[in-house]
């Protein structure tokens, strides 16, 4: 189940960590893009200027190396011409011709400062003198490690190697060229050795901080201005990049490669610069931004703590006031808040005042209810006193041989007992009829055979609930008003269900009929008893129910009582209060 932090966590925590998360995220994004964009910008600028430098170096290098290659070509043609004369001449001619060849080659060495020496592999007599021009046999050529590079080509540049001189071993970079006679047969190989320092001076930069490499058209590493290890390990990858484009740049790990080549040149220059060194400035700038971001985060978090406390403080005061609320003691709230918190405090004060007022009303109501209960308990003594008094009178009537008076007293006692013993507001219709029956038997003793009464009830109506003592006022009015002066009295009580939701009770007699102006003589709601019945029915069931008084078609008067179908005495709440108020 997903937990909503805005509903479960404290407001100040949500406020604080929400600010912290958003600010930290923004700072990280700014630092990240600053570093990426800064590094890319520096790399682009570095690549641009390095390529321009490489192009210039490439022109300078190409001029010098082409000069060596053309010189070697001229020397090879001269060598071929003299070689035929030497080969066809006498021994003297051979010595003289070889001396002439050495002299010409010495001129090349002396004329080009970057040349260290010239080695000639041929049938001429080898010399052991460590001179600038050295003759060696063709058998020695077969033993050279670099010869396989020349086997399938007319000329080639040889990578950096060591040769022996009078001053010891010297590092040189050589250009080897085959010499052909007029029959286009290779008769010799001439190797022009270039001093490595002089060669590296052609590709050296002013700051000497970069590692620059020279590669020929086959991707062979000729020399470098620094460590050759990286170029030897990544020669295939570098060659792939050179084949894909003549000029370009690419990052490989911590190495940043920039290369330059030309379609009209056999050379390629590749420069390696440390990526860390290139981006050192950007990294430093990023570190400064990061430091400023951290400082900003701290300041914003402090501000978030301050603001959250200011916002949470009035809420905490309100919660404390609510927790400590009691009628005897009220926690005062600040009155200097003029914003939403101020209106909230004012609303809470009004609410507490209203609660206190309701408590006071409840206390007053409780006191009134308690007094009413005490009064009711006191009144319960009166019915018992009345029952006991009637019993004593009844015994006196029995002792005086007055059976009719005794019977009337017995029925009267039963009538009051039924009327006063049950405190429920609703009683079954059968119980209500038992109560009326006691009263009618009481009247029967007085009227004897002149009184006739009967009940016409549908069986299902006996268990329906009706308001207590609802029939007694109608029956009493029949004897007081209807049967007055009559010699014969007849009373009928009938009950039935009308429709599906209405109980109808009719009390009819053969007494006097209602006068035409009976409504003007009495109030519109009848006398006290009838008004009491009407008000109770209205209070219990509403204005839809009640009763109507009218003349009976058989003569006399009838009361038609209309009630709802009620199957339980607890159907209506608050009935006791209504009836208690009427009594």
XYZ file of C-alpha atoms in Angstrom:
583
model
C 0.000 0.000 0.000
C 1.434 3.352 -1.061
C 2.000 5.754 1.848
C 1.318 9.417 1.191
C 3.993 11.393 3.106
C 1.764 14.476 3.128
C -0.741 12.498 5.224
C 1.588 10.486 7.474
C 4.762 12.495 8.136
C 5.170 15.660 10.155
C 4.776 18.867 8.167
C 8.183 20.271 9.141
C 9.914 17.041 8.037
C 8.103 17.046 4.704
C 8.915 20.731 4.279
C 12.596 20.281 5.149
C 13.296 17.135 3.147
C 11.228 18.394 0.227
C 13.386 21.520 0.011
C 16.554 19.485 0.494
C 15.654 17.067 -2.286
C 14.677 19.736 -4.817
C 17.670 21.985 -4.154
C 20.137 19.100 -4.158
C 18.686 17.815 -7.406
C 18.943 21.241 -9.030
C 22.539 21.734 -7.882
C 23.522 18.277 -9.129
C 21.913 18.931 -12.495
C 23.629 22.321 -12.815
C 27.018 20.897 -11.823
C 26.632 17.930 -14.131
C 25.687 19.944 -17.200
C 28.272 22.589 -16.369
C 31.001 19.961 -16.298
C 29.769 18.187 -19.434
C 29.308 21.351 -21.476
C 32.551 22.870 -20.190
C 34.514 19.749 -21.031
C 32.946 19.506 -24.452
C 33.680 23.154 -25.173
C 37.286 22.772 -24.054
C 37.669 19.576 -26.083
C 36.289 21.273 -29.195
C 38.580 24.258 -28.790
C 41.556 22.046 -28.026
C 40.817 19.870 -31.030
C 40.461 22.884 -33.276
C 43.765 24.502 -32.330
C 45.638 21.198 -32.177
C 44.505 20.336 -35.679
C 45.680 23.705 -36.940
C 49.046 23.058 -35.296
C 49.236 19.579 -36.764
C 48.500 20.912 -40.211
C 51.390 23.374 -39.937
C 53.694 20.663 -38.618
C 52.480 18.393 -41.348
C 53.513 20.918 -44.032
C 56.898 21.463 -42.412
C 57.494 17.735 -42.021
C 56.342 16.925 -45.489
C 58.764 19.464 -46.997
C 61.798 18.001 -45.236
C 60.907 14.351 -45.779
C 60.099 14.897 -49.433
C 63.485 16.603 -49.751
C 65.173 13.503 -48.340
C 63.183 11.224 -50.621
C 64.038 13.299 -53.707
C 67.686 13.456 -52.646
C 67.730 9.693 -52.256
C 66.199 9.329 -55.694
C 68.880 11.539 -57.252
C 71.583 9.695 -55.364
C 70.196 6.361 -56.532
C 70.297 7.425 -60.201
C 73.873 8.654 -59.857
C 74.782 5.457 -58.057
C 73.279 3.392 -60.876
C 75.272 5.243 -63.525
C 78.587 4.924 -61.708
C 77.853 1.355 -60.660
C 77.768 0.163 -64.296
C 81.093 1.806 -64.992
C 82.602 0.240 -61.899
C 81.086 -3.146 -62.593
C 82.412 -3.238 -66.197
C 85.843 -1.693 -65.449
C 89.160 -2.820 -64.045
C 89.983 -3.049 -60.342
C 91.394 0.398 -60.517
C 88.207 1.608 -62.076
C 86.249 -0.115 -59.305
C 88.259 1.575 -56.561
C 88.044 4.890 -58.325
C 84.310 4.502 -58.956
C 83.553 3.484 -55.368
C 85.583 6.473 -54.174
C 83.537 8.702 -56.447
C 80.272 7.253 -55.109
C 81.420 7.826 -51.519
C 82.352 11.369 -52.351
C 78.960 12.116 -53.860
C 77.136 10.614 -50.913
C 79.329 12.541 -48.476
C 78.228 15.700 -50.218
C 74.620 14.796 -49.540
C 75.366 14.161 -45.892
C 77.280 17.399 -45.539
C 74.667 19.293 -47.488
C 71.716 18.140 -45.356
C 72.271 18.802 -41.659
C 69.546 16.398 -40.545
C 71.312 13.461 -42.264
C 73.553 11.469 -39.988
C 74.956 8.992 -42.551
C 74.278 6.935 -45.678
C 74.527 3.140 -45.769
C 74.909 1.338 -49.118
C 74.208 -2.407 -49.469
C 75.739 -3.639 -52.781
C 78.431 -5.749 -54.459
C 80.979 -3.043 -53.847
C 83.698 -3.709 -51.394
C 82.516 -3.183 -47.794
C 84.514 -0.783 -45.708
C 85.068 -1.093 -42.003
C 85.711 2.575 -41.482
C 82.920 4.167 -39.492
C 82.463 6.957 -42.012
C 79.329 8.940 -42.909
C 79.076 6.702 -45.983
C 79.309 3.024 -45.253
C 79.349 0.190 -47.821
C 77.989 -3.175 -46.754
C 77.399 -6.437 -48.566
C 74.118 -7.725 -49.865
C 74.425 -10.678 -47.484
C 74.346 -8.197 -44.627
C 71.185 -6.714 -46.125
C 69.413 -10.051 -45.806
C 70.204 -10.049 -42.080
C 68.713 -6.661 -41.337
C 65.422 -6.745 -39.367
C 63.882 -4.014 -41.447
C 64.590 -5.658 -44.811
C 61.252 -7.441 -44.890
C 59.569 -4.020 -44.965
C 61.459 -3.188 -48.141
C 61.201 -6.576 -49.819
C 57.951 -5.778 -51.594
C 58.504 -2.079 -52.119
C 60.999 0.222 -53.863
C 61.459 2.437 -50.872
C 60.234 2.827 -47.327
C 60.807 4.744 -44.166
C 62.224 2.734 -41.297
C 61.160 3.314 -37.766
C 63.552 4.549 -35.112
C 66.527 2.217 -34.617
C 70.166 2.175 -33.397
C 73.231 2.115 -35.640
C 76.890 1.861 -34.757
C 79.170 4.868 -35.314
C 82.592 6.007 -34.159
C 80.890 7.631 -31.189
C 78.924 4.519 -30.316
C 75.335 3.658 -31.047
C 73.193 6.444 -32.417
C 69.423 6.527 -32.758
C 68.323 7.262 -36.330
C 65.276 7.189 -38.550
C 66.096 5.936 -41.986
C 64.794 6.097 -45.509
C 65.664 3.012 -47.570
C 65.495 2.942 -51.366
C 66.333 0.250 -53.846
C 68.743 1.133 -56.683
C 67.930 -0.268 -60.128
C 70.246 -0.562 -63.155
C 69.248 0.030 -66.705
C 67.886 -3.487 -66.876
C 65.535 -2.603 -64.059
C 67.275 -5.022 -61.732
C 67.865 -4.071 -58.125
C 71.613 -3.900 -57.611
C 71.815 -2.039 -54.316
C 69.916 -0.488 -51.418
C 70.724 2.975 -50.136
C 69.714 3.918 -46.587
C 69.680 7.581 -45.598
C 69.901 7.832 -41.792
C 68.342 10.915 -40.215
C 69.342 11.965 -36.731
C 66.448 11.361 -34.364
C 66.792 14.665 -32.484
C 66.761 16.528 -35.755
C 63.779 14.460 -36.945
C 61.823 14.957 -33.725
C 62.522 18.679 -33.936
C 60.295 18.677 -37.017
C 57.273 17.454 -35.005
C 58.033 19.043 -31.655
C 55.646 21.624 -30.202
C 56.669 24.675 -28.300
C 55.404 23.489 -24.918
C 56.627 19.887 -25.385
C 53.646 18.757 -23.305
C 51.959 16.666 -25.997
C 52.898 13.227 -27.201
C 53.106 13.497 -30.972
C 53.509 10.493 -33.249
C 54.445 10.185 -36.926
C 52.875 7.337 -38.907
C 53.364 6.414 -42.513
C 50.612 5.501 -44.975
C 50.566 1.886 -43.717
C 49.970 2.996 -40.148
C 53.498 2.116 -39.113
C 54.832 4.177 -36.255
C 57.949 5.980 -37.382
C 58.709 7.963 -34.251
C 57.087 9.789 -31.361
C 57.947 12.794 -29.307
C 57.042 10.921 -26.148
C 56.131 7.432 -24.968
C 55.392 5.137 -27.958
C 53.594 2.571 -25.767
C 50.072 3.909 -26.346
C 50.523 4.061 -30.136
C 51.844 0.509 -30.279
C 48.913 -0.814 -28.159
C 46.231 1.037 -30.122
C 47.735 0.990 -33.613
C 44.740 -0.808 -35.154
C 42.211 1.571 -33.633
C 44.274 4.598 -34.669
C 44.560 3.297 -38.230
C 40.785 2.827 -38.353
C 40.257 6.433 -37.362
C 42.804 7.618 -39.960
C 41.057 5.617 -42.664
C 37.640 7.031 -41.714
C 38.606 10.708 -41.898
C 41.712 12.740 -42.592
C 41.304 15.088 -39.640
C 39.496 14.429 -36.411
C 39.540 13.983 -32.658
C 38.416 11.264 -30.274
C 38.636 10.500 -26.586
C 39.967 7.092 -25.526
C 39.954 6.705 -21.767
C 42.144 9.425 -20.361
C 43.763 10.030 -23.768
C 42.467 12.639 -26.193
C 43.564 11.909 -29.783
C 43.812 14.541 -32.477
C 45.111 13.522 -35.911
C 45.843 15.169 -39.205
C 46.683 13.586 -42.532
C 46.490 14.536 -46.167
C 45.540 12.698 -49.329
C 48.657 14.009 -51.115
C 50.963 12.977 -48.294
C 52.137 9.641 -46.951
C 52.280 10.914 -43.411
C 49.894 11.213 -40.552
C 50.437 13.090 -37.342
C 48.653 11.939 -34.217
C 48.785 13.915 -31.026
C 47.799 12.537 -27.641
C 46.914 14.844 -24.796
C 45.848 13.842 -21.336
C 42.084 14.314 -20.941
C 42.569 15.071 -17.282
C 44.951 17.863 -18.175
C 42.596 19.254 -20.826
C 39.621 19.254 -18.496
C 41.566 20.355 -15.457
C 40.254 23.882 -15.896
C 36.707 22.699 -16.376
C 37.015 20.364 -13.422
C 38.272 23.183 -11.263
C 35.406 25.379 -12.406
C 32.989 22.548 -11.668
C 34.487 22.123 -8.215
C 33.976 25.811 -7.570
C 30.354 25.557 -8.749
C 29.881 22.454 -6.609
C 31.281 24.250 -3.574
C 28.973 27.189 -4.216
C 26.087 24.729 -4.718
C 26.802 23.013 -1.404
C 26.951 26.370 0.306
C 23.650 27.282 -1.371
C 22.114 23.997 -0.230
C 23.178 24.658 3.344
C 21.775 28.196 3.258
C 18.514 27.046 1.681
C 18.172 24.215 4.191
C 18.709 26.648 7.025
C 16.072 28.867 5.440
C 13.789 25.833 5.070
C 14.240 24.996 8.758
C 13.461 28.583 9.716
C 10.383 28.788 7.477
C 9.091 25.363 8.488
C 9.352 26.278 12.157
C 7.559 29.552 11.539
C 4.766 27.743 9.686
C 4.551 24.782 12.046
C 4.748 26.842 15.244
C 1.146 28.224 15.123
C -0.136 24.764 14.157
C 1.671 23.320 17.171
C 0.144 25.993 19.424
C -3.301 25.168 18.100
C -2.754 21.413 18.597
C -1.522 22.031 22.129
C -4.588 24.155 22.879
C -6.866 21.444 21.486
C -5.082 18.710 23.477
C -5.292 20.670 26.734
C -8.862 21.826 26.201
C -11.086 21.686 29.257
C -14.084 23.657 30.451
C -12.256 24.839 33.545
C -9.093 26.011 31.803
C -8.478 27.458 28.351
C -5.063 27.682 26.714
C -4.629 31.202 25.347
C -3.631 31.547 21.686
C -1.559 34.400 20.208
C -3.575 37.417 19.121
C -0.955 39.059 16.886
C -1.513 36.751 13.922
C -3.418 38.602 11.193
C -3.187 36.018 8.421
C -4.813 32.595 7.930
C -3.423 31.413 11.248
C -5.061 34.371 12.958
C -8.437 33.487 11.428
C -7.840 29.872 12.442
C -7.204 30.922 16.042
C -10.321 33.109 16.029
C -12.376 30.242 14.668
C -11.052 27.939 17.362
C -11.917 30.497 20.060
C -15.459 30.779 18.706
C -15.723 27.011 18.598
C -14.582 26.620 22.216
C -17.002 29.338 23.304
C -19.816 27.517 21.528
C -18.805 24.237 23.170
C -18.791 25.867 26.584
C -22.214 27.333 25.876
C -23.520 23.909 24.846
C -22.053 22.380 27.995
C -23.836 24.988 30.096
C -27.110 24.249 28.281
C -26.607 20.532 28.829
C -25.978 21.094 32.506
C -29.141 23.171 32.770
C -31.086 20.523 30.860
C -29.651 17.830 33.092
C -30.689 19.717 36.173
C -34.217 20.153 34.798
C -34.402 16.490 33.886
C -33.184 15.498 37.314
C -35.790 17.724 38.972
C -38.479 16.211 36.707
C -37.414 12.698 37.644
C -37.594 13.554 41.335
C -40.995 15.091 40.785
C -42.137 11.998 38.881
C -40.956 9.744 41.703
C -42.893 11.864 44.128
C -46.007 11.659 41.935
C -45.754 7.865 41.800
C -46.701 7.875 45.460
C -50.124 9.412 44.664
C -51.468 6.502 42.478
C -50.510 3.999 45.186
C -52.198 6.140 47.769
C -55.268 6.291 45.487
C -55.321 2.451 44.976
C -55.049 1.825 48.719
C -57.764 4.358 49.500
C -60.119 2.819 46.933
C -59.445 -0.633 48.406
C -60.356 0.604 51.883
C -63.613 2.161 50.577
C -64.342 -1.082 48.714
C -63.966 -3.125 51.895
C -66.271 -0.741 53.718
C -68.879 -1.149 50.919
C -68.575 -4.949 51.229
C -68.977 -4.782 55.001
C -72.005 -2.486 54.510
C -73.556 -4.999 52.065
C -73.298 -2.574 49.125
C -72.181 -4.884 46.272
C -72.827 -2.327 43.480
C -70.658 0.312 45.123
C -68.034 -2.331 45.793
C -68.099 -3.413 42.132
C -67.901 0.200 40.903
C -64.914 0.838 43.170
C -63.235 -2.350 41.911
C -63.695 -1.293 38.258
C -62.598 2.236 39.022
C -59.431 0.930 40.717
C -58.744 -1.324 37.724
C -59.241 1.648 35.391
C -56.708 3.784 37.232
C -54.273 0.907 37.608
C -54.221 0.327 33.829
C -54.006 4.053 33.134
C -51.168 4.803 35.531
C -49.163 1.585 35.748
C -47.682 1.455 32.196
C -45.294 4.305 31.350
C -44.881 3.449 27.655
C -46.137 5.951 25.075
C -47.462 3.274 22.727
C -49.515 0.262 23.861
C -51.230 -2.531 21.935
C -54.776 -1.815 20.890
C -55.949 -4.797 22.961
C -54.509 -3.214 26.123
C -56.114 0.114 25.292
C -59.474 -1.641 24.869
C -59.006 -3.430 28.254
C -58.574 -0.029 29.828
C -61.760 1.277 28.145
C -63.581 -1.875 29.113
C -62.964 -1.144 32.841
C -64.508 2.258 32.380
C -67.505 0.860 30.465
C -68.138 -1.802 33.139
C -68.010 0.971 35.696
C -70.724 2.805 33.719
C -72.599 -0.460 33.200
C -73.293 -0.720 36.943
C -74.861 2.728 36.821
C -76.796 2.275 33.583
C -77.515 -1.443 34.074
C -79.480 -2.881 31.150
C -79.906 0.534 29.536
C -76.270 0.539 28.418
C -75.234 -1.544 25.461
C -71.659 -1.519 24.058
C -69.743 -3.719 21.672
C -66.382 -4.091 19.904
C -66.063 -4.705 16.165
C -62.382 -5.428 15.613
C -60.403 -6.992 12.823
C -58.193 -9.632 14.358
C -54.886 -8.223 13.023
C -55.601 -4.818 14.600
C -55.403 -6.109 18.186
C -51.579 -6.293 18.185
C -51.025 -2.929 16.509
C -49.672 -0.185 18.733
C -51.617 3.009 19.383
C -50.989 6.026 21.640
C -51.910 5.293 25.244
C -55.330 6.540 26.550
C -56.379 7.670 23.103
C -59.970 6.297 23.300
C -60.891 7.321 26.838
C -61.671 11.048 26.024
C -64.118 10.030 23.232
C -65.916 7.461 25.428
C -66.035 9.855 28.351
C -67.511 12.627 26.131
C -70.208 10.180 24.964
C -71.378 9.625 28.572
C -71.028 13.265 29.636
C -72.485 15.000 26.563
C -74.071 12.365 24.325
C -76.044 10.191 26.780
C -77.115 13.048 29.057
C -80.959 12.777 29.467
C -81.059 9.557 27.426
C -82.772 6.475 28.779
C -80.997 4.096 26.514
C -77.269 4.262 25.653
C -75.437 2.345 22.949
C -71.707 2.559 22.153
C -69.712 0.848 19.403
C -65.922 0.725 18.978
C -64.688 -0.649 15.665
C -61.163 -0.944 14.241
C -59.875 -1.904 10.806
C -57.000 -1.425 8.398
C -57.554 1.007 5.537
C -55.318 0.381 2.604
C -51.858 -0.892 3.534
C -50.661 1.752 5.949
C -53.522 3.174 7.956
C -55.382 2.047 11.088
C -58.883 3.468 11.478
C -60.749 3.401 14.842
C -64.352 4.569 15.009
C -66.095 5.390 18.301
C -69.815 5.905 17.664
C -72.841 6.285 19.957
C -76.569 6.877 19.764
C -76.520 9.924 21.994
C -77.090 13.522 21.142
C -75.794 14.791 17.874
C -73.412 17.657 17.585
C -74.979 21.090 17.443
C -74.528 23.083 14.270
C -72.400 25.686 16.037
C -70.464 23.244 18.254
C -67.175 24.304 16.622
C -67.846 27.969 17.545
C -68.589 27.117 21.161
C -65.362 25.190 21.514
C -61.985 25.864 20.140
C -61.168 24.414 16.789
C -59.167 21.684 18.480
C -61.904 20.626 20.911
C -61.731 20.412 24.736
C -58.742 19.601 26.868
C -58.999 15.809 26.407
C -59.581 15.937 22.649
C -56.893 18.620 22.215
C -54.487 16.427 24.139
C -55.239 13.487 21.831
C -54.787 15.606 18.686
C -51.483 17.072 19.838
C -50.060 13.677 20.777
C -51.008 12.151 17.412
C -49.434 15.095 15.573
C -46.273 14.924 17.666
C -45.927 11.180 17.151
C -46.952 10.731 13.513
C -47.296 14.157 11.882
C -50.194 16.162 10.442
C -51.289 13.340 8.122
C -52.992 11.609 11.050
C -55.586 12.710 13.606
C -59.337 12.379 14.158
C -62.617 13.866 12.957
C -65.861 14.383 14.904
C -69.146 14.216 13.089
C -72.773 13.106 13.497
C -73.306 9.395 13.132
C -75.539 8.236 10.233
C -77.466 6.097 12.770
C -77.949 9.153 14.995
C -75.637 10.322 17.690
C -71.951 11.152 17.269
C -68.943 9.364 15.888
C -65.219 9.965 16.124
C -63.057 8.641 13.285
C -59.428 8.228 14.419
C -56.755 7.755 11.746
C -53.375 6.287 12.742
C -50.392 4.694 10.958
C -49.649 0.969 11.120
C -47.186 0.565 14.012
C -45.904 -2.908 14.906
C -43.395 -1.938 17.609
C -43.552 0.314 20.615
C -40.005 1.537 19.996
C -40.706 2.718 16.466
C -40.659 6.343 17.424
C -37.969 7.971 19.532
C -38.572 10.787 21.957
C -42.215 9.960 22.617
C -41.799 9.974 26.346
C -40.605 13.569 26.232
C -43.683 14.649 24.265
C -46.132 12.892 26.469
C -44.341 13.875 29.629
C -44.721 17.488 28.609
C -48.488 17.080 28.053
C -49.037 15.472 31.431
